[in-house]
mmCIF file of N, CA and C in Angstrom:
data_model
loop_
_atom_site.group_PDB
_atom_site.id
_atom_site.type_symbol
_atom_site.label_atom_id
_atom_site.label_comp_id
_atom_site.label_asym_id
_atom_site.label_seq_id
_atom_site.Cartn_x
_atom_site.Cartn_y
_atom_site.Cartn_z
ATOM 1 N N MET A 1 15.898 -4.887 -7.402
ATOM 2 C CA MET A 1 14.452 -4.740 -7.433
ATOM 3 C C MET A 1 13.855 -5.150 -6.094
ATOM 4 N N PHE A 2 12.912 -4.351 -5.645
ATOM 5 C CA PHE A 2 12.172 -4.661 -4.429
ATOM 6 C C PHE A 2 10.763 -5.101 -4.798
ATOM 7 N N ASN A 3 10.380 -6.281 -4.336
ATOM 8 C CA ASN A 3 9.026 -6.767 -4.573
ATOM 9 C C ASN A 3 8.067 -5.969 -3.698
ATOM 10 N N THR A 4 7.056 -5.401 -4.332
ATOM 11 C CA THR A 4 6.211 -4.412 -3.674
ATOM 12 C C THR A 4 4.732 -4.745 -3.824
ATOM 13 N N VAL A 5 3.976 -4.454 -2.759
ATOM 14 C CA VAL A 5 2.517 -4.510 -2.796
ATOM 15 C C VAL A 5 2.033 -3.079 -2.594
ATOM 16 N N VAL A 6 1.053 -2.667 -3.392
ATOM 17 C CA VAL A 6 0.500 -1.318 -3.315
ATOM 18 C C VAL A 6 -0.950 -1.411 -2.832
ATOM 19 N N ILE A 7 -1.277 -0.630 -1.798
ATOM 20 C CA ILE A 7 -2.645 -0.571 -1.271
ATOM 21 C C ILE A 7 -3.072 0.888 -1.355
ATOM 22 N N HIS A 8 -4.103 1.162 -2.164
ATOM 23 C CA HIS A 8 -4.529 2.544 -2.362
ATOM 24 C C HIS A 8 -6.033 2.676 -2.195
ATOM 25 N N ALA A 9 -6.505 3.914 -2.171
ATOM 26 C CA ALA A 9 -7.903 4.189 -1.853
ATOM 27 C C ALA A 9 -8.757 4.572 -3.053
ATOM 28 N N SER A 10 -8.151 5.034 -4.113
ATOM 29 C CA SER A 10 -8.953 5.547 -5.222
ATOM 30 C C SER A 10 -8.161 5.485 -6.525
ATOM 31 N N PRO A 11 -8.845 5.644 -7.652
ATOM 32 C CA PRO A 11 -8.130 5.680 -8.937
ATOM 33 C C PRO A 11 -7.112 6.822 -9.011
ATOM 34 N N ASP A 12 -7.432 7.970 -8.390
ATOM 35 C CA ASP A 12 -6.486 9.091 -8.400
ATOM 36 C C ASP A 12 -5.210 8.746 -7.650
ATOM 37 N N SER A 13 -5.362 8.185 -6.461
ATOM 38 C CA SER A 13 -4.167 7.830 -5.694
ATOM 39 C C SER A 13 -3.416 6.694 -6.370
ATOM 40 N N ALA A 14 -4.134 5.803 -7.041
ATOM 41 C CA ALA A 14 -3.469 4.723 -7.773
ATOM 42 C C ALA A 14 -2.553 5.292 -8.847
ATOM 43 N N ALA A 15 -3.021 6.307 -9.554
ATOM 44 C CA ALA A 15 -2.210 6.927 -10.603
ATOM 45 C C ALA A 15 -0.946 7.558 -10.027
ATOM 46 N N VAL A 16 -1.088 8.221 -8.882
ATOM 47 C CA VAL A 16 0.077 8.842 -8.231
ATOM 48 C C VAL A 16 1.073 7.772 -7.799
ATOM 49 N N LEU A 17 0.569 6.713 -7.175
ATOM 50 C CA LEU A 17 1.456 5.648 -6.703
ATOM 51 C C LEU A 17 2.123 4.911 -7.865
ATOM 52 N N ARG A 18 1.383 4.671 -8.938
ATOM 53 C CA ARG A 18 1.989 4.014 -10.111
ATOM 54 C C ARG A 18 3.109 4.866 -10.690
ATOM 55 N N ALA A 19 2.892 6.184 -10.755
ATOM 56 C CA ALA A 19 3.933 7.082 -11.267
ATOM 57 C C ALA A 19 5.149 7.071 -10.356
ATOM 58 N N MET A 20 4.919 7.029 -9.050
ATOM 59 C CA MET A 20 6.024 6.990 -8.097
ATOM 60 C C MET A 20 6.822 5.692 -8.248
ATOM 61 N N VAL A 21 6.117 4.578 -8.385
ATOM 62 C CA VAL A 21 6.781 3.284 -8.573
ATOM 63 C C VAL A 21 7.618 3.303 -9.849
ATOM 64 N N ALA A 22 7.041 3.787 -10.933
ATOM 65 C CA ALA A 22 7.756 3.828 -12.213
ATOM 66 C C ALA A 22 8.984 4.721 -12.141
ATOM 67 N N ALA A 23 8.873 5.831 -11.420
ATOM 68 C CA ALA A 23 9.989 6.783 -11.331
ATOM 69 C C ALA A 23 11.193 6.203 -10.610
ATOM 70 N N THR A 24 10.955 5.297 -9.676
ATOM 71 C CA THR A 24 12.093 4.732 -8.936
ATOM 72 C C THR A 24 12.910 3.782 -9.781
ATOM 73 N N GLY A 25 12.240 3.021 -10.633
ATOM 74 C CA GLY A 25 12.948 2.013 -11.416
ATOM 75 C C GLY A 25 13.457 0.869 -10.562
ATOM 76 N N GLN A 26 13.100 0.851 -9.287
ATOM 77 C CA GLN A 26 13.612 -0.153 -8.357
ATOM 78 C C GLN A 26 12.528 -1.025 -7.739
ATOM 79 N N LEU A 27 11.267 -0.781 -8.115
ATOM 80 C CA LEU A 27 10.160 -1.499 -7.488
ATOM 81 C C LEU A 27 9.416 -2.337 -8.514
ATOM 82 N N GLN A 28 9.155 -3.572 -8.153
ATOM 83 C CA GLN A 28 8.336 -4.450 -8.974
ATOM 84 C C GLN A 28 7.037 -4.698 -8.216
ATOM 85 N N VAL A 29 5.913 -4.290 -8.788
ATOM 86 C CA VAL A 29 4.622 -4.449 -8.116
ATOM 87 C C VAL A 29 4.124 -5.876 -8.312
ATOM 88 N N LEU A 30 3.963 -6.573 -7.189
ATOM 89 C CA LEU A 30 3.457 -7.937 -7.219
ATOM 90 C C LEU A 30 1.937 -7.977 -7.213
ATOM 91 N N ARG A 31 1.344 -7.014 -6.495
ATOM 92 C CA ARG A 31 -0.117 -6.982 -6.354
ATOM 93 C C ARG A 31 -0.537 -5.570 -5.989
ATOM 94 N N GLU A 32 -1.701 -5.194 -6.464
ATOM 95 C CA GLU A 32 -2.266 -3.878 -6.166
ATOM 96 C C GLU A 32 -3.668 -4.083 -5.594
ATOM 97 N N PHE A 33 -3.932 -3.476 -4.447
ATOM 98 C CA PHE A 33 -5.242 -3.541 -3.808
ATOM 99 C C PHE A 33 -5.912 -2.180 -3.926
ATOM 100 N N THR A 34 -7.216 -2.178 -4.189
ATOM 101 C CA THR A 34 -7.955 -0.922 -4.304
ATOM 102 C C THR A 34 -8.637 -0.534 -2.992
ATOM 103 N N SER A 35 -8.404 -1.327 -1.966
ATOM 104 C CA SER A 35 -8.885 -1.027 -0.616
ATOM 105 C C SER A 35 -8.089 -1.898 0.346
ATOM 106 N N GLU A 36 -8.319 -1.692 1.616
ATOM 107 C CA GLU A 36 -7.620 -2.496 2.621
ATOM 108 C C GLU A 36 -7.958 -3.977 2.430
ATOM 109 N N PRO A 37 -6.937 -4.839 2.401
ATOM 110 C CA PRO A 37 -7.221 -6.271 2.300
ATOM 111 C C PRO A 37 -8.004 -6.759 3.525
ATOM 112 N N SER A 38 -8.857 -7.736 3.324
ATOM 113 C CA SER A 38 -9.659 -8.278 4.430
ATOM 114 C C SER A 38 -8.751 -8.985 5.438
ATOM 115 N N PRO A 39 -9.247 -9.193 6.658
ATOM 116 C CA PRO A 39 -8.450 -9.923 7.663
ATOM 117 C C PRO A 39 -8.065 -11.326 7.202
ATOM 118 N N TYR A 40 -8.820 -11.893 6.294
ATOM 119 C CA TYR A 40 -8.490 -13.206 5.727
ATOM 120 C C TYR A 40 -7.447 -13.075 4.620
ATOM 121 N N GLU A 41 -7.608 -12.062 3.785
ATOM 122 C CA GLU A 41 -6.749 -11.885 2.616
ATOM 123 C C GLU A 41 -5.347 -11.379 2.968
ATOM 124 N N LEU A 42 -5.246 -10.526 3.986
ATOM 125 C CA LEU A 42 -3.951 -9.923 4.331
ATOM 126 C C LEU A 42 -2.885 -10.960 4.687
ATOM 127 N N PRO A 43 -3.125 -11.878 5.637
ATOM 128 C CA PRO A 43 -2.074 -12.852 5.944
ATOM 129 C C PRO A 43 -1.765 -13.784 4.775
ATOM 130 N N ARG A 44 -2.776 -14.113 3.978
ATOM 131 C CA ARG A 44 -2.536 -14.960 2.803
ATOM 132 C C ARG A 44 -1.617 -14.246 1.819
ATOM 133 N N MET A 45 -1.855 -12.948 1.604
ATOM 134 C CA MET A 45 -1.025 -12.171 0.689
ATOM 135 C C MET A 45 0.404 -12.065 1.217
ATOM 136 N N LEU A 46 0.530 -11.772 2.510
ATOM 137 C CA LEU A 46 1.866 -11.622 3.095
ATOM 138 C C LEU A 46 2.662 -12.921 3.002
ATOM 139 N N ASN A 47 2.010 -14.043 3.257
ATOM 140 C CA ASN A 47 2.696 -15.336 3.192
ATOM 141 C C ASN A 47 2.998 -15.763 1.767
ATOM 142 N N ALA A 48 2.057 -15.547 0.857
ATOM 143 C CA ALA A 48 2.239 -16.003 -0.523
ATOM 144 C C ALA A 48 3.239 -15.139 -1.295
ATOM 145 N N LEU A 49 3.186 -13.827 -1.096
ATOM 146 C CA LEU A 49 4.017 -12.928 -1.890
ATOM 147 C C LEU A 49 5.324 -12.530 -1.203
ATOM 148 N N SER A 50 5.349 -12.545 0.116
ATOM 149 C CA SER A 50 6.529 -12.112 0.881
ATOM 150 C C SER A 50 7.118 -10.808 0.333
ATOM 151 N N PRO A 51 6.323 -9.742 0.304
ATOM 152 C CA PRO A 51 6.836 -8.490 -0.278
ATOM 153 C C PRO A 51 7.962 -7.892 0.566
ATOM 154 N N ASP A 52 8.873 -7.203 -0.119
ATOM 155 C CA ASP A 52 9.933 -6.468 0.566
ATOM 156 C C ASP A 52 9.395 -5.140 1.094
ATOM 157 N N LEU A 53 8.390 -4.607 0.395
ATOM 158 C CA LEU A 53 7.886 -3.275 0.676
ATOM 159 C C LEU A 53 6.386 -3.219 0.429
ATOM 160 N N ILE A 54 5.687 -2.480 1.271
ATOM 161 C CA ILE A 54 4.269 -2.207 1.050
ATOM 162 C C ILE A 54 4.087 -0.699 1.002
ATOM 163 N N LEU A 55 3.528 -0.207 -0.104
ATOM 164 C CA LEU A 55 3.168 1.204 -0.225
ATOM 165 C C LEU A 55 1.708 1.324 0.179
ATOM 166 N N LEU A 56 1.448 2.120 1.201
ATOM 167 C CA LEU A 56 0.116 2.214 1.787
ATOM 168 C C LEU A 56 -0.391 3.645 1.695
ATOM 169 N N ASP A 57 -1.530 3.819 1.039
ATOM 170 C CA ASP A 57 -2.131 5.133 0.841
ATOM 171 C C ASP A 57 -2.868 5.549 2.111
ATOM 172 N N PHE A 58 -2.389 6.576 2.769
ATOM 173 C CA PHE A 58 -3.001 7.029 4.012
ATOM 174 C C PHE A 58 -4.230 7.901 3.785
ATOM 175 N N ALA A 59 -4.624 8.093 2.520
ATOM 176 C CA ALA A 59 -5.891 8.761 2.247
ATOM 177 C C ALA A 59 -7.063 7.888 2.684
ATOM 178 N N MET A 60 -6.787 6.612 2.986
ATOM 179 C CA MET A 60 -7.832 5.700 3.469
ATOM 180 C C MET A 60 -8.189 5.982 4.927
ATOM 181 N N GLY A 61 -7.451 6.871 5.573
ATOM 182 C CA GLY A 61 -7.766 7.267 6.942
ATOM 183 C C GLY A 61 -7.525 6.176 7.965
ATOM 184 N N GLN A 62 -8.486 5.987 8.854
ATOM 185 C CA GLN A 62 -8.354 5.041 9.966
ATOM 186 C C GLN A 62 -8.090 3.623 9.468
ATOM 187 N N SER A 63 -8.696 3.238 8.370
ATOM 188 C CA SER A 63 -8.474 1.869 7.876
ATOM 189 C C SER A 63 -7.014 1.664 7.453
ATOM 190 N N ALA A 64 -6.348 2.723 6.994
ATOM 191 C CA ALA A 64 -4.926 2.616 6.652
ATOM 192 C C ALA A 64 -4.093 2.358 7.900
ATOM 193 N N LEU A 65 -4.438 3.031 8.992
ATOM 194 C CA LEU A 65 -3.713 2.802 10.247
ATOM 195 C C LEU A 65 -3.933 1.381 10.758
ATOM 196 N N GLU A 66 -5.159 0.897 10.654
ATOM 197 C CA GLU A 66 -5.452 -0.467 11.076
ATOM 198 C C GLU A 66 -4.728 -1.482 10.200
ATOM 199 N N CYS A 67 -4.677 -1.205 8.910
ATOM 200 C CA CYS A 67 -3.968 -2.082 7.987
ATOM 201 C C CYS A 67 -2.471 -2.106 8.312
ATOM 202 N N ALA A 68 -1.888 -0.947 8.555
ATOM 203 C CA ALA A 68 -0.466 -0.865 8.906
ATOM 204 C C ALA A 68 -0.183 -1.634 10.187
ATOM 205 N N SER A 69 -1.065 -1.526 11.157
ATOM 206 C CA SER A 69 -0.903 -2.253 12.419
ATOM 207 C C SER A 69 -0.946 -3.758 12.186
ATOM 208 N N SER A 70 -1.873 -4.214 11.361
ATOM 209 C CA SER A 70 -1.985 -5.646 11.051
ATOM 210 C C SER A 70 -0.750 -6.149 10.310
ATOM 211 N N ILE A 71 -0.265 -5.362 9.375
ATOM 212 C CA ILE A 71 0.939 -5.751 8.631
ATOM 213 C C ILE A 71 2.128 -5.859 9.578
ATOM 214 N N ALA A 72 2.286 -4.867 10.449
ATOM 215 C CA ALA A 72 3.411 -4.875 11.392
ATOM 216 C C ALA A 72 3.347 -6.088 12.317
ATOM 217 N N ALA A 73 2.148 -6.471 12.725
ATOM 218 C CA ALA A 73 1.991 -7.622 13.622
ATOM 219 C C ALA A 73 2.270 -8.939 12.907
ATOM 220 N N GLN A 74 1.866 -9.034 11.649
ATOM 221 C CA GLN A 74 1.967 -10.298 10.921
ATOM 222 C C GLN A 74 3.257 -10.454 10.121
ATOM 223 N N ALA A 75 3.874 -9.350 9.754
ATOM 224 C CA ALA A 75 5.108 -9.385 8.958
ATOM 225 C C ALA A 75 6.035 -8.263 9.427
ATOM 226 N N PRO A 76 6.568 -8.396 10.640
ATOM 227 C CA PRO A 76 7.344 -7.295 11.225
ATOM 228 C C PRO A 76 8.601 -6.903 10.446
ATOM 229 N N LYS A 77 9.096 -7.767 9.579
ATOM 230 C CA LYS A 77 10.303 -7.441 8.812
ATOM 231 C C LYS A 77 9.986 -6.794 7.467
ATOM 232 N N THR A 78 8.706 -6.666 7.147
ATOM 233 C CA THR A 78 8.307 -6.050 5.880
ATOM 234 C C THR A 78 8.270 -4.532 6.050
ATOM 235 N N ALA A 79 8.979 -3.840 5.183
ATOM 236 C CA ALA A 79 9.004 -2.376 5.236
ATOM 237 C C ALA A 79 7.694 -1.810 4.690
ATOM 238 N N MET A 80 7.252 -0.706 5.292
ATOM 239 C CA MET A 80 6.054 -0.014 4.819
ATOM 240 C C MET A 80 6.383 1.451 4.595
ATOM 241 N N VAL A 81 5.798 2.003 3.555
ATOM 242 C CA VAL A 81 5.900 3.428 3.293
ATOM 243 C C VAL A 81 4.475 3.957 3.193
ATOM 244 N N GLY A 82 4.136 4.885 4.067
ATOM 245 C CA GLY A 82 2.828 5.516 4.032
ATOM 246 C C GLY A 82 2.890 6.739 3.149
ATOM 247 N N VAL A 83 1.930 6.840 2.245
ATOM 248 C CA VAL A 83 1.915 7.932 1.276
ATOM 249 C C VAL A 83 0.562 8.611 1.335
ATOM 250 N N GLY A 84 0.567 9.923 1.347
ATOM 251 C CA GLY A 84 -0.670 10.686 1.249
ATOM 252 C C GLY A 84 -0.904 11.003 -0.210
ATOM 253 N N ALA A 85 -1.353 10.030 -0.966
ATOM 254 C CA ALA A 85 -1.480 10.175 -2.415
ATOM 255 C C ALA A 85 -2.816 10.805 -2.760
ATOM 256 N N THR A 86 -2.799 12.103 -2.990
ATOM 257 C CA THR A 86 -4.023 12.792 -3.401
ATOM 258 C C THR A 86 -3.690 13.839 -4.447
ATOM 259 N N LEU A 87 -4.599 14.030 -5.348
ATOM 260 C CA LEU A 87 -4.444 15.088 -6.346
ATOM 261 C C LEU A 87 -5.320 16.280 -6.008
ATOM 262 N N ASP A 88 -5.984 16.223 -4.856
ATOM 263 C CA ASP A 88 -6.886 17.288 -4.420
ATOM 264 C C ASP A 88 -6.050 18.413 -3.807
ATOM 265 N N LEU A 89 -5.747 19.438 -4.580
ATOM 266 C CA LEU A 89 -4.890 20.522 -4.107
ATOM 267 C C LEU A 89 -5.517 21.277 -2.957
ATOM 268 N N ALA A 90 -6.840 21.380 -2.932
ATOM 269 C CA ALA A 90 -7.518 22.048 -1.816
ATOM 270 C C ALA A 90 -7.297 21.276 -0.523
ATOM 271 N N ALA A 91 -7.356 19.955 -0.599
ATOM 272 C CA ALA A 91 -7.115 19.141 0.594
ATOM 273 C C ALA A 91 -5.678 19.293 1.069
ATOM 274 N N LEU A 92 -4.751 19.315 0.119
ATOM 275 C CA LEU A 92 -3.343 19.505 0.508
ATOM 276 C C LEU A 92 -3.117 20.865 1.157
ATOM 277 N N ALA A 93 -3.781 21.891 0.653
ATOM 278 C CA ALA A 93 -3.615 23.241 1.191
ATOM 279 C C ALA A 93 -4.152 23.330 2.636
ATOM 280 N N ARG A 94 -5.211 22.576 2.937
ATOM 281 C CA ARG A 94 -5.771 22.583 4.296
ATOM 282 C C ARG A 94 -4.842 21.943 5.304
ATOM 283 N N GLN A 95 -3.975 21.032 4.840
ATOM 284 C CA GLN A 95 -3.091 20.309 5.762
ATOM 285 C C GLN A 95 -1.890 21.096 5.996
#
């Protein structure tokens, strides 16, 4: 089991990420954030939970990139997986 933190942007992306986590059978979610953690909350979470993996929803746009940068700086050994979790088929077709 990999201890995991999930950071997502919306209820739709949360549903996609939860289904992905369940399908693996290898991830235990320690905490779920509905937006980017604050600059105060992020280091506290990283130190308290010491996650093996962070699933980061890139539908959050620029804030997701900033969050990934902060995580890499503060916990360089923590793995991150960026996911474009959207159910908007029109948006997917444009990409």
